Amino acid sequence: MQTISDTIKVEKVKTSKIDKVDFNNLAFGKVLADHMMVCDYKNGAWETPKIVPYQPITLDPSAKIFHYGQSVFEGMKAYKDADNKVWLFRPLENQKRINISCKRLAIPEIPEDYFMEGLKALLKVDHKWIPTAEGSSLYIRPFVFASGNGFHASPADEYKFIIACAPSGSYFAGKVKVLIEEKYSRSANGGVGFAKAGGNYAGQFYPTQLAVEKGYNQVIWTDDNTHEYIEEAGAMNIFIRINDTLLTSPTSDRILDGITRKSLIEIAKDENIKVEVRPITVKEVIEASKNGSLKEMFGAGTAAVISPISTFGHKDQDYDLPELENSYASILKKRITDIQYNKAEDKFGWRYQVSI
C-alpha cells in the first residue's frame, strides 16, 4: 500500500551553499538551509508535499494573507547526537498544536502524515545542515498562510504550508531584564492568544520596543482586564520560583500551551521540585522580591529553551533576582537538553529519531 512518503517528490539544489556557512558562529534564524517543504491546499484538499530548493514565493497582491492575516506557525528543532543520529523533540505535539491554531483561524487542518512525512523528507535532504556545536541545533519553522486571492473579508480558498529550516546557535546570550506591562495586552479572553498566529507577535513588537527604549530586553505580559496577573514572558511561557516552589500560569484562551513549558513541568516533578500551576499576581511577586523569597524567574520556549531573568521592572522600580548556584533553571535546562541531544535517558518517551 502506497503511503504519502512514497509520493513526495524531491527537487535538489544544483549547488549547496553549506560550504559558505560558519557553523561555529551562527546567529539565530539568519542562515537558511538549502531546501524547503511546500504543500498547497487547492480545490478543497491538501496536495502532496514536495521538497524544493529554498526560494522566494510569488503571491498575488490580493492574496488574503496580506489583508486578513490568516497565518499560523510552529517552532521546532532537530538535533544531532555524538553518533550523528538525528532527533526531534515531541514533534507530534507541534503537529497537534499547528492544527489547533489552524482551526482557530479557519485554516484547513493539516493531516498528520503530511506534516510528519514532509518534515522527515526535508530533514533527510538537509541533514548536513544540522549543526553539532554545543547548544546549536537546526531550527525548524513550519508555517501556513492564506494564498488564495480576493478582497472579500472571508477565509481564503487556497493555502500554502511550508517548512523551512535554519541552523542556529543560542537564542539569547546571558540573562534578560524585563518590564511588567501595565497598559498593553498580548491577548484577551475569547481571542487567539492560545494560537501561534502571526498577528499575536506583530502586536507584541510595539510595546516591546517601548520597553527596550527604557533599557529592558523584554516585556512580561499581564492579563488584559486588570494587569494584576503574570501571564507570559515576551514570546515565552514564564516560570517563577518562590522559596522552593516553582510557579507557572495555567494555559487559557490568552496563553500558549508551550511544549517546553509542559515538558519542564514534568521534569520538575521528576526532580521532586514542587510545582504549582495557578494564577500568579504581580503583587505577590513584588512582595516575594522584597522579603527575599523570590529566588528565580525564567522564560521557557523552543528557541531559547530557558532564558533566566536577572531583573524585572514595575512602576518605575527595578527588582533584582539573586544569583544562585544549582538554580532550578540550570537543573531543568540540563535535563531537557540532555534528552533532546540524546545524552541521557528519555523516560518520558519524548525523543523522536529520524532515519537518515
Short mmCIF file of C-alpha atoms in Angstrom, two decimals:
data_model
loop_
_atom_site.label_atom_id
_atom_site.label_comp_id
_atom_site.label_asym_id
_atom_site.label_seq_id
_atom_site.Cartn_x
_atom_site.Cartn_y
_atom_site.Cartn_z
CA MET A 1 0.00 0.00 0.00
CA GLN A 2 1.41 3.36 -1.07
CA THR A 3 1.86 5.98 1.67
CA ILE A 4 2.31 9.73 1.45
CA SER A 5 6.06 9.31 1.98
CA ASP A 6 6.25 7.27 -1.26
CA THR A 7 4.75 10.13 -3.28
CA ILE A 8 6.83 13.08 -2.02
CA LYS A 9 8.91 14.42 -4.89
CA VAL A 10 12.34 15.88 -4.16
CA GLU A 11 14.00 18.57 -6.28
CA LYS A 12 17.51 19.22 -5.01
CA VAL A 13 19.58 22.39 -5.39
CA LYS A 14 22.20 22.31 -8.11
CA THR A 15 24.84 23.78 -5.80
CA SER A 16 24.62 23.78 -2.00
CA LYS A 17 25.59 26.92 -0.08
CA ILE A 18 26.54 24.93 3.03
CA ASP A 19 30.30 25.40 2.49
CA LYS A 20 29.88 29.17 2.92
CA VAL A 21 28.36 28.83 6.41
CA ASP A 22 30.39 29.29 9.60
CA PHE A 23 28.71 26.72 11.83
CA ASN A 24 30.68 27.89 14.87
CA ASN A 25 29.19 31.39 14.70
CA LEU A 26 25.52 31.03 13.93
CA ALA A 27 23.05 33.81 14.66
CA PHE A 28 19.53 32.60 15.39
CA GLY A 29 17.41 32.10 12.28
CA LYS A 30 19.57 34.15 9.89
CA VAL A 31 21.03 31.43 7.65
CA LEU A 32 18.54 29.24 5.79
CA ALA A 33 19.17 25.65 4.69
CA ASP A 34 19.16 24.58 1.04
CA HIS A 35 15.63 23.20 0.78
CA MET A 36 12.08 23.70 1.99
CA MET A 37 8.95 21.61 2.05
CA VAL A 38 5.93 23.04 0.24
CA CYS A 39 2.34 21.77 0.33
CA ASP A 40 -0.58 23.58 -1.28
CA TYR A 41 -4.28 23.48 -0.39
CA LYS A 42 -6.44 23.76 -3.51
CA ASN A 43 -9.89 22.58 -4.56
CA GLY A 44 -10.78 21.60 -1.01
CA ALA A 45 -7.80 19.34 -0.28
CA TRP A 46 -4.12 19.37 0.62
CA GLU A 47 -1.92 18.31 -2.28
CA THR A 48 1.10 16.01 -1.90
CA PRO A 49 4.03 17.72 -0.15
CA LYS A 50 7.18 18.29 -2.17
CA ILE A 51 10.79 19.21 -1.35
CA VAL A 52 12.19 22.06 -3.43
CA PRO A 53 15.18 24.43 -3.26
CA TYR A 54 14.71 27.26 -0.76
CA GLN A 55 13.42 30.15 -2.85
CA PRO A 56 11.19 33.25 -2.85
CA ILE A 57 7.41 32.89 -3.06
CA THR A 58 5.33 34.70 -5.66
CA LEU A 59 1.89 35.86 -4.48
CA ASP A 60 -0.87 37.94 -5.98
CA PRO A 61 -1.27 41.36 -4.28
CA SER A 62 -4.83 40.34 -3.37
CA ALA A 63 -3.65 37.18 -1.55
CA LYS A 64 -5.67 37.13 1.66
CA ILE A 65 -2.63 36.76 3.93
CA PHE A 66 -1.85 40.42 3.19
CA HIS A 67 -5.33 41.65 4.06
CA TYR A 68 -6.85 39.39 6.69
CA GLY A 69 -3.84 37.82 8.36
CA GLN A 70 -4.64 34.11 8.13
CA SER A 71 -1.22 32.86 9.17
CA VAL A 72 0.00 30.42 11.84
CA PHE A 73 3.35 28.80 12.55
CA GLU A 74 5.29 26.44 14.77
CA GLY A 75 8.80 26.31 16.19
CA MET A 76 10.76 23.05 16.42
CA LYS A 77 14.36 21.86 16.44
CA ALA A 78 16.34 18.93 15.07
CA TYR A 79 19.40 17.74 16.99
CA LYS A 80 22.43 15.57 16.25
CA ASP A 81 23.95 13.38 18.92
CA ALA A 82 27.57 12.23 19.25
CA ASP A 83 26.91 9.42 16.75
CA ASN A 84 25.36 11.80 14.17
CA LYS A 85 21.90 10.38 14.74
CA VAL A 86 19.10 12.89 14.15
CA TRP A 87 16.41 13.57 16.73
CA LEU A 88 13.27 15.64 17.11
CA PHE A 89 11.64 16.58 20.41
CA ARG A 90 7.92 15.80 20.78
CA PRO A 91 7.13 16.62 17.12
CA LEU A 92 3.58 15.27 17.30
CA GLU A 93 2.82 17.97 19.86
CA ASN A 94 3.81 20.58 17.27
CA GLN A 95 1.67 18.83 14.68
CA LYS A 96 -1.33 18.85 17.01
CA ARG A 97 -0.78 22.48 18.01
CA ILE A 98 -0.48 23.83 14.47
CA ASN A 99 -3.89 22.32 13.78
CA ILE A 100 -5.32 23.93 16.92
CA SER A 101 -4.01 27.24 15.56
CA CYS A 102 -5.31 26.48 12.06
CA LYS A 103 -8.79 25.70 13.34
CA ARG A 104 -8.99 28.96 15.30
CA LEU A 105 -8.06 30.96 12.18
CA ALA A 106 -10.37 28.98 9.85
CA ILE A 107 -7.43 27.41 8.01
CA PRO A 108 -7.86 23.78 6.86
CA GLU A 109 -6.12 21.39 9.23
CA ILE A 110 -3.02 19.53 8.03
CA PRO A 111 -3.10 15.72 8.07
CA GLU A 112 -0.60 14.21 10.50
CA ASP A 113 1.20 12.18 7.83
CA TYR A 114 1.57 15.23 5.56
CA PHE A 115 3.21 17.14 8.42
CA MET A 116 5.43 14.33 9.70
CA GLU A 117 6.41 12.69 6.40
CA GLY A 118 7.02 16.07 4.78
CA LEU A 119 9.23 17.09 7.68
CA LYS A 120 11.18 13.83 7.67
CA ALA A 121 11.71 14.04 3.91
CA LEU A 122 13.08 17.56 4.33
CA LEU A 123 15.46 16.51 7.12
CA LYS A 124 16.74 13.59 5.05
CA VAL A 125 17.71 16.02 2.28
CA ASP A 126 19.16 18.70 4.59
CA HIS A 127 20.54 16.62 7.50
CA LYS A 128 24.04 18.01 6.90
CA TRP A 129 22.66 21.40 7.94
CA ILE A 130 22.06 20.21 11.50
CA PRO A 131 24.93 21.76 13.47
CA THR A 132 26.89 19.88 16.12
CA ALA A 133 28.43 22.74 18.13
CA GLU A 134 27.42 22.89 21.80
CA GLY A 135 23.96 24.44 22.22
CA SER A 136 23.26 24.65 18.49
CA SER A 137 20.53 22.92 16.50
CA LEU A 138 18.55 23.11 13.29
CA TYR A 139 15.62 25.42 13.96
CA ILE A 140 12.54 24.26 12.04
CA ARG A 141 9.75 26.65 11.09
CA PRO A 142 6.50 25.09 9.81
CA PHE A 143 4.01 27.77 8.76
CA VAL A 144 0.70 28.07 6.93
CA PHE A 145 -0.82 31.12 5.29
CA ALA A 146 -3.70 32.16 3.04
CA SER A 147 -2.50 32.24 -0.57
CA GLY A 148 -5.98 32.48 -2.13
CA ASN A 149 -6.89 35.78 -3.77
CA GLY A 150 -9.63 38.35 -3.22
CA PHE A 151 -10.54 41.41 -1.18
CA HIS A 152 -13.69 39.90 0.29
CA ALA A 153 -13.41 39.57 4.10
CA SER A 154 -13.74 35.81 4.31
CA PRO A 155 -11.46 32.77 4.68
CA ALA A 156 -9.29 32.05 1.66
CA ASP A 157 -9.92 29.12 -0.69
CA GLU A 158 -6.22 28.33 -1.10
CA TYR A 159 -3.40 27.97 1.44
CA LYS A 160 0.30 27.21 1.43
CA PHE A 161 2.05 25.07 4.06
CA ILE A 162 5.83 25.44 4.15
CA ILE A 163 8.58 24.06 6.37
CA ALA A 164 11.90 25.91 6.26
CA CYS A 165 15.00 25.35 8.40
CA ALA A 166 17.78 27.49 9.81
CA PRO A 167 20.91 26.18 11.56
CA SER A 168 21.11 28.26 14.71
CA GLY A 169 23.12 28.93 17.81
CA SER A 170 21.67 30.02 21.14
CA TYR A 171 18.67 32.37 21.01
CA PHE A 172 19.62 34.56 23.97
CA ALA A 173 23.02 35.22 25.48
CA GLY A 174 23.00 35.70 29.24
CA LYS A 175 20.19 36.81 31.50
CA VAL A 176 17.47 39.25 30.49
CA LYS A 177 15.93 42.32 32.08
CA VAL A 178 12.15 42.52 31.74
CA LEU A 179 9.39 45.08 32.29
CA ILE A 180 5.99 44.08 33.66
CA GLU A 181 3.42 45.53 31.26
CA GLU A 182 0.77 47.81 32.77
CA LYS A 183 -1.06 49.10 29.67
CA TYR A 184 -0.82 46.88 26.61
CA SER A 185 -2.14 43.33 26.31
CA ARG A 186 -0.84 40.41 24.31
CA SER A 187 -4.26 38.77 24.07
CA ALA A 188 -7.74 38.67 25.55
CA ASN A 189 -10.39 36.15 26.61
CA GLY A 190 -12.07 34.65 23.57
CA GLY A 191 -9.20 35.78 21.35
CA VAL A 192 -6.34 33.95 19.65
CA GLY A 193 -3.66 34.13 22.34
CA PHE A 194 -3.51 30.34 22.63
CA ALA A 195 -2.78 30.01 18.88
CA LYS A 196 0.62 30.60 17.28
CA ALA A 197 -0.83 33.21 14.98
CA GLY A 198 1.50 35.67 13.30
CA GLY A 199 -0.64 38.62 14.39
CA ASN A 200 -0.07 37.80 18.06
CA TYR A 201 3.62 38.52 17.62
CA ALA A 202 3.12 41.59 15.43
CA GLY A 203 1.05 43.10 18.24
CA GLN A 204 3.86 42.49 20.74
CA PHE A 205 6.53 44.40 18.87
CA TYR A 206 5.46 47.96 19.69
CA PRO A 207 5.10 47.51 23.48
CA THR A 208 8.41 45.62 23.45
CA GLN A 209 10.07 48.49 21.59
CA LEU A 210 8.86 50.87 24.29
CA ALA A 211 10.36 48.59 26.96
CA VAL A 212 13.67 48.38 25.07
CA GLU A 213 13.81 52.19 24.96
CA LYS A 214 13.63 52.12 28.76
CA GLY A 215 16.56 49.71 29.00
CA TYR A 216 14.75 46.37 29.18
CA ASN A 217 15.07 43.34 26.90
CA GLN A 218 11.54 42.05 27.02
CA VAL A 219 8.02 42.53 28.38
CA ILE A 220 6.24 40.43 30.99
CA TRP A 221 2.66 40.25 29.77
CA THR A 222 -0.18 40.61 32.25
CA ASP A 223 -3.91 39.90 31.95
CA ASP A 224 -5.92 42.15 29.66
CA ASN A 225 -8.52 43.13 32.27
CA THR A 226 -6.66 44.23 35.40
CA HIS A 227 -2.93 43.81 34.58
CA GLU A 228 -2.64 42.20 38.01
CA TYR A 229 -1.74 38.67 36.86
CA ILE A 230 1.51 37.45 35.31
CA GLU A 231 0.92 35.58 32.04
CA GLU A 232 3.89 35.26 29.65
CA ALA A 233 7.46 36.49 29.20
CA GLY A 234 7.85 38.06 25.78
CA ALA A 235 7.23 35.21 23.33
CA MET A 236 7.78 32.59 26.04
CA ASN A 237 5.93 30.97 28.91
CA ILE A 238 7.11 32.09 32.34
CA PHE A 239 8.18 30.27 35.50
CA ILE A 240 8.64 31.90 38.90
CA ARG A 241 10.30 30.30 41.91
CA ILE A 242 9.18 31.48 45.34
CA ASN A 243 11.14 29.74 48.09
CA ASP A 244 11.35 26.17 46.77
CA THR A 245 8.09 26.15 44.81
CA LEU A 246 8.03 26.62 41.05
CA LEU A 247 5.00 28.53 39.79
CA THR A 248 3.64 28.89 36.27
CA SER A 249 0.39 30.33 34.96
CA PRO A 250 -2.31 27.96 33.68
CA THR A 251 -2.95 27.91 29.95
CA SER A 252 -6.09 29.63 28.71
CA ASP A 253 -7.52 31.49 25.71
CA ARG A 254 -4.73 34.00 26.31
CA ILE A 255 -1.72 31.78 26.98
CA LEU A 256 0.08 29.44 24.59
CA ASP A 257 0.27 25.79 25.57
CA GLY A 258 4.04 25.68 25.30
CA ILE A 259 5.66 22.31 24.61
CA THR A 260 8.79 23.33 26.51
CA ARG A 261 6.56 24.58 29.33
CA LYS A 262 4.72 21.32 29.84
CA SER A 263 7.93 19.33 29.46
CA LEU A 264 9.62 21.38 32.18
CA ILE A 265 6.65 20.82 34.49
CA GLU A 266 7.07 17.05 34.09
CA ILE A 267 10.83 17.20 34.55
CA ALA A 268 10.48 19.40 37.66
CA LYS A 269 8.10 16.89 39.21
CA ASP A 270 10.56 14.11 38.37
CA GLU A 271 13.24 16.14 40.18
CA ASN A 272 10.95 16.33 43.23
CA ILE A 273 10.54 20.07 42.74
CA LYS A 274 7.19 21.31 43.98
CA VAL A 275 5.22 22.76 41.05
CA GLU A 276 2.07 24.85 41.23
CA VAL A 277 0.11 25.73 38.08
CA ARG A 278 -2.05 28.63 39.18
CA PRO A 279 -2.67 32.34 38.62
CA ILE A 280 0.30 34.45 39.79
CA THR A 281 -0.25 38.05 40.85
CA VAL A 282 2.18 40.88 40.23
CA LYS A 283 1.67 41.85 43.85
CA GLU A 284 2.86 38.50 45.24
CA VAL A 285 5.96 38.55 43.01
CA ILE A 286 6.90 42.04 44.22
CA GLU A 287 6.27 41.09 47.85
CA ALA A 288 8.36 37.94 47.40
CA SER A 289 11.17 40.04 45.97
CA LYS A 290 11.02 42.43 48.92
CA ASN A 291 11.01 39.69 51.58
CA GLY A 292 13.70 37.59 49.88
CA SER A 293 11.55 34.59 48.98
CA LEU A 294 11.69 35.28 45.23
CA LYS A 295 14.54 33.08 44.01
CA GLU A 296 14.17 32.79 40.23
CA MET A 297 12.21 33.89 37.18
CA PHE A 298 12.77 32.49 33.72
CA GLY A 299 11.13 32.26 30.33
CA ALA A 300 10.71 28.92 28.58
CA GLY A 301 10.24 28.18 24.89
CA THR A 302 11.58 26.22 21.95
CA ALA A 303 14.01 28.86 20.71
CA ALA A 304 15.68 29.83 23.99
CA VAL A 305 14.79 26.64 25.95
CA ILE A 306 15.22 28.56 29.23
CA SER A 307 16.04 32.25 29.50
CA PRO A 308 16.86 33.37 33.07
CA ILE A 309 15.61 36.78 34.18
CA SER A 310 18.05 38.92 36.15
CA THR A 311 15.81 41.93 36.85
CA PHE A 312 12.17 42.89 36.48
CA GLY A 313 10.75 46.38 36.47
CA HIS A 314 7.34 47.61 37.60
CA LYS A 315 6.04 51.15 38.11
CA ASP A 316 9.46 52.77 37.63
CA GLN A 317 11.19 50.47 40.11
CA ASP A 318 13.55 47.60 39.38
CA TYR A 319 13.79 44.39 41.38
CA ASP A 320 16.92 42.23 41.08
CA LEU A 321 16.91 38.45 41.27
CA PRO A 322 19.59 36.71 43.35
CA GLU A 323 22.49 34.79 41.79
CA LEU A 324 22.04 31.13 42.71
CA GLU A 325 24.17 28.05 42.43
CA ASN A 326 22.26 24.96 41.29
CA SER A 327 19.30 27.07 40.19
CA TYR A 328 16.13 25.34 39.07
CA ALA A 329 16.68 26.97 35.66
CA SER A 330 20.09 25.33 35.24
CA ILE A 331 18.90 21.95 36.54
CA LEU A 332 15.84 21.88 34.28
CA LYS A 333 17.70 23.16 31.22
CA LYS A 334 20.33 20.45 31.56
CA ARG A 335 17.68 17.74 31.97
CA ILE A 336 15.67 18.80 28.92
CA THR A 337 18.64 19.44 26.63
CA ASP A 338 20.28 16.15 27.63
CA ILE A 339 17.10 14.43 26.45
CA GLN A 340 16.98 16.48 23.24
CA TYR A 341 20.61 15.75 22.33
CA ASN A 342 20.36 12.05 23.30
CA LYS A 343 22.84 12.46 26.17
CA ALA A 344 20.58 10.95 28.82
CA GLU A 345 17.73 8.53 29.35
CA ASP A 346 14.38 9.65 27.99
CA LYS A 347 11.98 8.13 30.49
CA PHE A 348 9.12 10.25 29.11
CA GLY A 349 9.29 8.95 25.54
CA TRP A 350 9.73 12.44 24.05
CA ARG A 351 12.67 11.85 21.75
CA TYR A 352 11.82 11.01 18.11
CA GLN A 353 14.51 9.59 15.84
CA VAL A 354 14.60 10.49 12.15
CA SER A 355 16.24 7.86 9.96
CA ILE A 356 18.67 9.47 7.53
#
